[in-house]
Short mmCIF file of N, CA and C in Angstrom, two decimals:
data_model
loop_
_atom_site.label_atom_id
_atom_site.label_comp_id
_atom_site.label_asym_id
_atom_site.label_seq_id
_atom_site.Cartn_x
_atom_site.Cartn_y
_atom_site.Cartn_z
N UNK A 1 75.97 119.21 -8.64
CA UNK A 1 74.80 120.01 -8.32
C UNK A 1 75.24 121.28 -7.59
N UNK A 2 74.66 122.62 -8.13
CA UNK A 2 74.57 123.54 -7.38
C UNK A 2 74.67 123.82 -5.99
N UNK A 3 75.36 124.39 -4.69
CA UNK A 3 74.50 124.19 -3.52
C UNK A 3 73.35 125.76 -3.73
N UNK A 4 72.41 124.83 -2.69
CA UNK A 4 71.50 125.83 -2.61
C UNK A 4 71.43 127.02 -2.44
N UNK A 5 70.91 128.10 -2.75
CA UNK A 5 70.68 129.82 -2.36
C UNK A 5 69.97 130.23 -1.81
N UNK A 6 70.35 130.48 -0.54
CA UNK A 6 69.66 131.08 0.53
C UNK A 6 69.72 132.64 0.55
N UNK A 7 68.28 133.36 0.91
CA UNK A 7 68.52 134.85 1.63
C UNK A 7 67.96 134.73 2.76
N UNK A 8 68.75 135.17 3.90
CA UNK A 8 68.57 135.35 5.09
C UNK A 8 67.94 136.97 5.59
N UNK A 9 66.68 137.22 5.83
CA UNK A 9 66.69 138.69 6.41
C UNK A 9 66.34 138.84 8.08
N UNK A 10 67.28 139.69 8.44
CA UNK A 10 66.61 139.42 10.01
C UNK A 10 67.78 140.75 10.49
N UNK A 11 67.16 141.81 11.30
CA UNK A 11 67.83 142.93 11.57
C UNK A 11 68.82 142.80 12.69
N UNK A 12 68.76 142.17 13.04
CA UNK A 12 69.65 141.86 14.46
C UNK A 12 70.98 141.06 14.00
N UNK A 13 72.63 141.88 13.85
CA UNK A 13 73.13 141.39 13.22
C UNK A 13 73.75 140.23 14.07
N UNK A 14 73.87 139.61 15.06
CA UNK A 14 74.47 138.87 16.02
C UNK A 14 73.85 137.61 14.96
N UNK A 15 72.59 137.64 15.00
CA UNK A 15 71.52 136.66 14.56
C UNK A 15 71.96 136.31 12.65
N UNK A 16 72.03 137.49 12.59
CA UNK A 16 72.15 137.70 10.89
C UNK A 16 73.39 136.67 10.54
N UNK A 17 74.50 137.10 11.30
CA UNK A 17 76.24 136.90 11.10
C UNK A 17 75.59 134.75 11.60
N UNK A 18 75.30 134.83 12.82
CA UNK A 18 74.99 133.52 13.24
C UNK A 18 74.19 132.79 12.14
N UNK A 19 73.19 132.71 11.50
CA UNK A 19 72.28 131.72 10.49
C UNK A 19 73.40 132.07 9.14
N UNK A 20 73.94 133.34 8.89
CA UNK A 20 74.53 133.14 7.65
C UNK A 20 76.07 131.82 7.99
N UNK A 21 76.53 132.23 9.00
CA UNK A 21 78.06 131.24 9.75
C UNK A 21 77.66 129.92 9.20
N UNK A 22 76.38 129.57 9.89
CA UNK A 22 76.04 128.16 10.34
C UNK A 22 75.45 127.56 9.02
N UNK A 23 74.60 128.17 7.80
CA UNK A 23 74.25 127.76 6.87
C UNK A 23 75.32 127.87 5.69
N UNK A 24 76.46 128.58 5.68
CA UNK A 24 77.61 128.67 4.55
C UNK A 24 78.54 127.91 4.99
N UNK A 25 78.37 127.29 6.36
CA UNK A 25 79.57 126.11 6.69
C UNK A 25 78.59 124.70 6.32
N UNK A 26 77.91 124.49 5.95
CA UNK A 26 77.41 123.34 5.46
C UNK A 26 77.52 123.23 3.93
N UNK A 27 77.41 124.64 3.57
CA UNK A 27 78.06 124.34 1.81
C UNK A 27 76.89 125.46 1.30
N UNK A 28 76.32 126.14 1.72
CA UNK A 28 74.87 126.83 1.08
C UNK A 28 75.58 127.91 0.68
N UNK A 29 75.01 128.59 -0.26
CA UNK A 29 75.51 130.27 -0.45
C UNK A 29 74.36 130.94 -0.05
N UNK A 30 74.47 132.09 0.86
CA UNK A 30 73.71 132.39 1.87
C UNK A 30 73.82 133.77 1.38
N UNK A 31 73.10 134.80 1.36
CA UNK A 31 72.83 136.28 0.87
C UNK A 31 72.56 136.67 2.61
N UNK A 32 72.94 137.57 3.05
CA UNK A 32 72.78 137.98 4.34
C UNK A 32 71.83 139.57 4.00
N UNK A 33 70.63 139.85 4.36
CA UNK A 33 70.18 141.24 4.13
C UNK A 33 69.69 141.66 5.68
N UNK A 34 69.82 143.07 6.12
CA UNK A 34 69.16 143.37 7.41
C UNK A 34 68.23 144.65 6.94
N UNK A 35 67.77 144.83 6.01
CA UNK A 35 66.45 145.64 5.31
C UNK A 35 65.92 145.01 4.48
N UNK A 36 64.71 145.91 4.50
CA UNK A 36 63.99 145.35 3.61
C UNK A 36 64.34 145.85 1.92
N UNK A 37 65.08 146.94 1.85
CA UNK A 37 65.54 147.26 0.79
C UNK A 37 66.12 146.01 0.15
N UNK A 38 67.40 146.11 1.15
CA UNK A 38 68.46 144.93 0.54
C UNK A 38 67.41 143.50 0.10
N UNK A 39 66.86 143.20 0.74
CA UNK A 39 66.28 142.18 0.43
C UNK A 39 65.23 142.12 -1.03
N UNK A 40 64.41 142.95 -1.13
CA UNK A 40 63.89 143.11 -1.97
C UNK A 40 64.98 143.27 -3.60
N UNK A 41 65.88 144.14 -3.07
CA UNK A 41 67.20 143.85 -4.49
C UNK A 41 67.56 142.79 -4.43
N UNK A 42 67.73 142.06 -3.73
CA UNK A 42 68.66 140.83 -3.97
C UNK A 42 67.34 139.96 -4.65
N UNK A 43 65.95 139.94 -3.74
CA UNK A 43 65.03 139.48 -4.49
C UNK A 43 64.62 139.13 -6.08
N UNK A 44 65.05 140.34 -6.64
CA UNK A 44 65.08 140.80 -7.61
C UNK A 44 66.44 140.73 -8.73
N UNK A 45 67.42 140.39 -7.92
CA UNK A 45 68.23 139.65 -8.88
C UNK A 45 68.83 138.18 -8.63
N UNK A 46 68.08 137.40 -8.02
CA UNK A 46 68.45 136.13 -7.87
C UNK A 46 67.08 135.69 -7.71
N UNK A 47 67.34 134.00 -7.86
CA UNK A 47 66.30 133.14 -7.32
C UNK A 47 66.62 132.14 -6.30
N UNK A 48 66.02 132.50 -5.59
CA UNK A 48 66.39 131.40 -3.99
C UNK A 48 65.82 130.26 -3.74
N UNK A 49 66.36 129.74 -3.45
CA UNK A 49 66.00 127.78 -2.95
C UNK A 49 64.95 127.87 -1.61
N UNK A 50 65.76 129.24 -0.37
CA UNK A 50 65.04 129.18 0.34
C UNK A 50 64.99 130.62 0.92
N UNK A 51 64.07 131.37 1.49
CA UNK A 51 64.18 132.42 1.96
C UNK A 51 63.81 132.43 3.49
N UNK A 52 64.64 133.02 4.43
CA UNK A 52 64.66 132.63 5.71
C UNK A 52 64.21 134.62 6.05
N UNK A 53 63.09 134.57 7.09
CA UNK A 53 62.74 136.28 7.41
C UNK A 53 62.61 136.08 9.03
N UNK A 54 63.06 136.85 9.59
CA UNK A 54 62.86 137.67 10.64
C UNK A 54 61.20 138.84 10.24
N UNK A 55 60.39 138.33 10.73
CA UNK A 55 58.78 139.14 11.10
C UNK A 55 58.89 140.25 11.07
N UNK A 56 59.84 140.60 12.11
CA UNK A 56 59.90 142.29 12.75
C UNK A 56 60.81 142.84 11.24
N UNK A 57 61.49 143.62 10.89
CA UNK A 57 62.69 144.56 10.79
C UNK A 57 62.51 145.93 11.07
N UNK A 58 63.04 145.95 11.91
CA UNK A 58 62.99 147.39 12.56
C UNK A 58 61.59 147.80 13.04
N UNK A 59 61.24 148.62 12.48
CA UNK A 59 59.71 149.17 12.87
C UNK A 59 58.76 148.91 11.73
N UNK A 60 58.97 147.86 10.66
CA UNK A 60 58.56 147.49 9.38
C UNK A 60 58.44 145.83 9.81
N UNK A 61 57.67 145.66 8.87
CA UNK A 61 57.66 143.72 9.19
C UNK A 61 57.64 143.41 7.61
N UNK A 62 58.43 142.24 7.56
CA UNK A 62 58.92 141.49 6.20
C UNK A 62 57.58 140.61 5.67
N UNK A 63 56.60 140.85 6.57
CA UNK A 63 55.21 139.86 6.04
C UNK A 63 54.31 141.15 4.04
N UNK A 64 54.63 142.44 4.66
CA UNK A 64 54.62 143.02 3.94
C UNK A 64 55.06 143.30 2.62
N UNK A 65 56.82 142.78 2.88
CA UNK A 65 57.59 142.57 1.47
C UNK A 65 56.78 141.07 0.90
N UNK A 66 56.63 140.29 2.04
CA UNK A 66 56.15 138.50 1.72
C UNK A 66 54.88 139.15 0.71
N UNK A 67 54.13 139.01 0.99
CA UNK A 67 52.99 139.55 0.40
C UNK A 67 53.09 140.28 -1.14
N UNK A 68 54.12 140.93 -1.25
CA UNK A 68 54.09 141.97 -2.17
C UNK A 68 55.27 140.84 -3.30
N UNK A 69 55.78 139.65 -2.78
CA UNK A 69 56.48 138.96 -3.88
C UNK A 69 56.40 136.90 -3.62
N UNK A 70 54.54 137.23 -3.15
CA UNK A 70 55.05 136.19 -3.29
C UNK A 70 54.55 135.23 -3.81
N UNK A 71 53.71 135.99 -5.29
CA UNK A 71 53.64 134.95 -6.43
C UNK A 71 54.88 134.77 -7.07
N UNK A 72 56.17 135.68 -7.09
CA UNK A 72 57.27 135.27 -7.74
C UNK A 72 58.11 134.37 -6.76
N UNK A 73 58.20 134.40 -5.43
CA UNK A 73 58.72 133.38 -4.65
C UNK A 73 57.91 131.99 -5.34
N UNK A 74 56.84 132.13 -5.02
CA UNK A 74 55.92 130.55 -5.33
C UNK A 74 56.58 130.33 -6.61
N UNK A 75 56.19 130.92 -7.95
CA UNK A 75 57.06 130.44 -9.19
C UNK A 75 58.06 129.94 -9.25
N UNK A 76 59.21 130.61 -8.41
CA UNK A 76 60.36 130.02 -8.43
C UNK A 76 60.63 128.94 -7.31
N UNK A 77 59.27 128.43 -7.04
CA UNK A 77 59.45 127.64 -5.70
C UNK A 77 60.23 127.67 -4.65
N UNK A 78 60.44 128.89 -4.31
CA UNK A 78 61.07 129.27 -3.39
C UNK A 78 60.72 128.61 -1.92
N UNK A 79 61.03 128.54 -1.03
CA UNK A 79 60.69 127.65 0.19
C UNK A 79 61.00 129.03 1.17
N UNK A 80 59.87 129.57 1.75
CA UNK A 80 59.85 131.08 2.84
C UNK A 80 59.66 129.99 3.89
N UNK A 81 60.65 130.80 4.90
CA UNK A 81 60.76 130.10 6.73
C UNK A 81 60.82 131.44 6.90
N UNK A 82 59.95 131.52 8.11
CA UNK A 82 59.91 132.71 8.75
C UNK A 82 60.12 132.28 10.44
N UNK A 83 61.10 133.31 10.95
CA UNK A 83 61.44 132.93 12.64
C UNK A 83 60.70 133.95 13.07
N UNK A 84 60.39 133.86 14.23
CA UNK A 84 59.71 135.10 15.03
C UNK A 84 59.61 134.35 16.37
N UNK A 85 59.84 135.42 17.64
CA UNK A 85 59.41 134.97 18.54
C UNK A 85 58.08 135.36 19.18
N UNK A 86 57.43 135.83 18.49
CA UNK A 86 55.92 135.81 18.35
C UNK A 86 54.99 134.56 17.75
N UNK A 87 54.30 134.42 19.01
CA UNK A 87 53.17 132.78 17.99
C UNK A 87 52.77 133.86 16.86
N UNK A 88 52.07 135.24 17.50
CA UNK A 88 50.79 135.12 16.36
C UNK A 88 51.73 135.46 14.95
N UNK A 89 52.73 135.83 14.88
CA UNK A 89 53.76 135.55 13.45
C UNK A 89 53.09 134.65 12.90
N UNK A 90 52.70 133.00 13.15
CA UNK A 90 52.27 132.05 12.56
C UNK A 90 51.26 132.62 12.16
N UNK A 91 50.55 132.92 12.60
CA UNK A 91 49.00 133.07 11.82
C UNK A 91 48.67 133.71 10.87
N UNK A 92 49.77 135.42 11.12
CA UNK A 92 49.91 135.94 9.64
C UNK A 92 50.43 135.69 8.65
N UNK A 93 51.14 134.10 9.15
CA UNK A 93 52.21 133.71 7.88
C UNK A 93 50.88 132.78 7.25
N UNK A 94 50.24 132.60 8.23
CA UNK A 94 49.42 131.17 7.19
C UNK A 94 48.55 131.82 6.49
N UNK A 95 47.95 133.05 6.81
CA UNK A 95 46.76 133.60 6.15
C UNK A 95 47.00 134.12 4.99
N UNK A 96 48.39 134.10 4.83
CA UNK A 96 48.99 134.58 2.88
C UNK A 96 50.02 133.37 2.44
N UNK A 97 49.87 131.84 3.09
CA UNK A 97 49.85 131.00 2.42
C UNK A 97 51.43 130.29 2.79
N UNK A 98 52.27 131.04 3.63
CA UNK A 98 53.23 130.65 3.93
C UNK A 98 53.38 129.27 5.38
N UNK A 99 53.70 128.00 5.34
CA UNK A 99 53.93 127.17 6.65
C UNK A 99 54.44 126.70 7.32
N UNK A 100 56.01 127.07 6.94
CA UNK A 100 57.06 126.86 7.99
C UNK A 100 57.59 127.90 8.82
N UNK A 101 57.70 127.68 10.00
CA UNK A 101 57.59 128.51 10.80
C UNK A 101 58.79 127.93 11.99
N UNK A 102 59.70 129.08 12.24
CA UNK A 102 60.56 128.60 13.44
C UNK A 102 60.67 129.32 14.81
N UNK A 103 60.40 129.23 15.90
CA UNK A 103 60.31 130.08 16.70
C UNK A 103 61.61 130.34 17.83
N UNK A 104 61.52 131.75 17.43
CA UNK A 104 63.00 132.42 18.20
C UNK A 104 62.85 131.62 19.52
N UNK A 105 64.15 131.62 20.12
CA UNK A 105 65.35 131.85 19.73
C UNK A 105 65.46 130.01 19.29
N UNK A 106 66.62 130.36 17.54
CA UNK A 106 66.39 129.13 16.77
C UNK A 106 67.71 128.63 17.41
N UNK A 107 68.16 127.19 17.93
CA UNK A 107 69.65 127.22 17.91
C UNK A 107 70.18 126.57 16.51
N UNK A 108 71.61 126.85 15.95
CA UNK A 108 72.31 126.52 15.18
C UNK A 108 71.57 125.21 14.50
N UNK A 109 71.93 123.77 15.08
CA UNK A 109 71.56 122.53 14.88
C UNK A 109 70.34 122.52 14.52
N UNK A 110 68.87 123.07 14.98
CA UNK A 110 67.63 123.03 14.79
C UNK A 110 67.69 124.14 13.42
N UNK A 111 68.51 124.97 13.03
CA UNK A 111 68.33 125.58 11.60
C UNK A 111 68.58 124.80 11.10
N UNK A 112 69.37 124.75 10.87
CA UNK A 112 70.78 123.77 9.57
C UNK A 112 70.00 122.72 9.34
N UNK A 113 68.97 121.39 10.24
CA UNK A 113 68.40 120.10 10.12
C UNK A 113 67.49 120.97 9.39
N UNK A 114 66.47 121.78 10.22
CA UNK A 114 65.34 122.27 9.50
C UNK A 114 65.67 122.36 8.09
N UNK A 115 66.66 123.25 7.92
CA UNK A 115 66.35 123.71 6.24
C UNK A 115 66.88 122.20 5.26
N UNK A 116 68.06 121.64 6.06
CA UNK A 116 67.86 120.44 5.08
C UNK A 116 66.94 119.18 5.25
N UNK A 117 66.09 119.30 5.54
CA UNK A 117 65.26 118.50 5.76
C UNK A 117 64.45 119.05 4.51
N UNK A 118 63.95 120.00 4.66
CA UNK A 118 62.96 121.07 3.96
C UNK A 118 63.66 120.85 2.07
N UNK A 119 64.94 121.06 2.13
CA UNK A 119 65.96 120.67 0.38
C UNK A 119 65.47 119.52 0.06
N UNK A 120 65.44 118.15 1.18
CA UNK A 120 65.64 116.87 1.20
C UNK A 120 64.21 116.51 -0.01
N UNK A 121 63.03 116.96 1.25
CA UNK A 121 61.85 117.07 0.91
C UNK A 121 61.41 117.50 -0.74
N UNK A 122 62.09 119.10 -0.70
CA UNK A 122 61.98 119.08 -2.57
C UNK A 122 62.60 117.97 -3.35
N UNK A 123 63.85 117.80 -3.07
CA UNK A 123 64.34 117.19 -4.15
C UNK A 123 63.59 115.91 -4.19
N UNK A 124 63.21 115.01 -3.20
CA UNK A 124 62.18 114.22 -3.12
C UNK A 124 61.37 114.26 -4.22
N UNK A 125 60.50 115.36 -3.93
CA UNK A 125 58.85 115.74 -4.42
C UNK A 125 59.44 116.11 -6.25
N UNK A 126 60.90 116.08 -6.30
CA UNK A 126 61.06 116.52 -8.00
C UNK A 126 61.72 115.71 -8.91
N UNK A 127 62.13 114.42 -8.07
CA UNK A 127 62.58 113.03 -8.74
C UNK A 127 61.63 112.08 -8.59
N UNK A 128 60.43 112.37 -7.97
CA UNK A 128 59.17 111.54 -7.76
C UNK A 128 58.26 112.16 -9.00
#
């Protein structure tokens, strides 16, 4: 089996370098983007297992790109986690349909379980 494909977006590269480290040492191939450009290309030429966003980028917020792709995320069943250390992040994530939600600051161990828990769960829901 494949390992999974992750894109990571989140502008803060300490953070960026850290979730990409910690999710490509478990075996994932991890796309690292800190724009929304990059992200949206990579969007656009791959399909992801899971997409991990940082709220903020820069003076732009990624709920905007969410929005603008994410009947093709849903198609490809993509699985969106969004971190923010903002609650109300949650609320704009739920009101366009998105519900996992992690709140800054994430440590290492609480990503890595999260997202495989979250794989565990599909593959579950697709041999059932």
């Amino acid at each position: 089996m494949n390992p999974a494909t992750i894109l990571v977006l989140e502008d803060d590269a300490n953070l960026l370098n850290l979730y990409t480290r910690v999710l490509s040492k478990v075996g994932y191939r991890v796309y690292p983007a800190m724009t929304l450009t990059t992200a949206r290309e990579l969007l656009q030429q791959h399909n992801f297992d899971i997409f991990i966003s940082d709220i903020g980028i820069g003076s732009l917020r990624s709920i905007e790109l969410l929005r603008q792709e994410i009947d093709d995320l849903n198609n490809h069943k993509t699985i969106i986690i969004i971190v923010s250390g903002r609650e109300e992040a949650r609320y704009m994530c739920e009101e366009i349909g998105i519900e996992f939600f992690l709140h800054k600051p994430v440590s290492p161990s609480e990503l890595r379980t999260f997202v495989e828990r979250l794989l565990q769960q599909r593959v579950t829901m697709h041999t059932n």
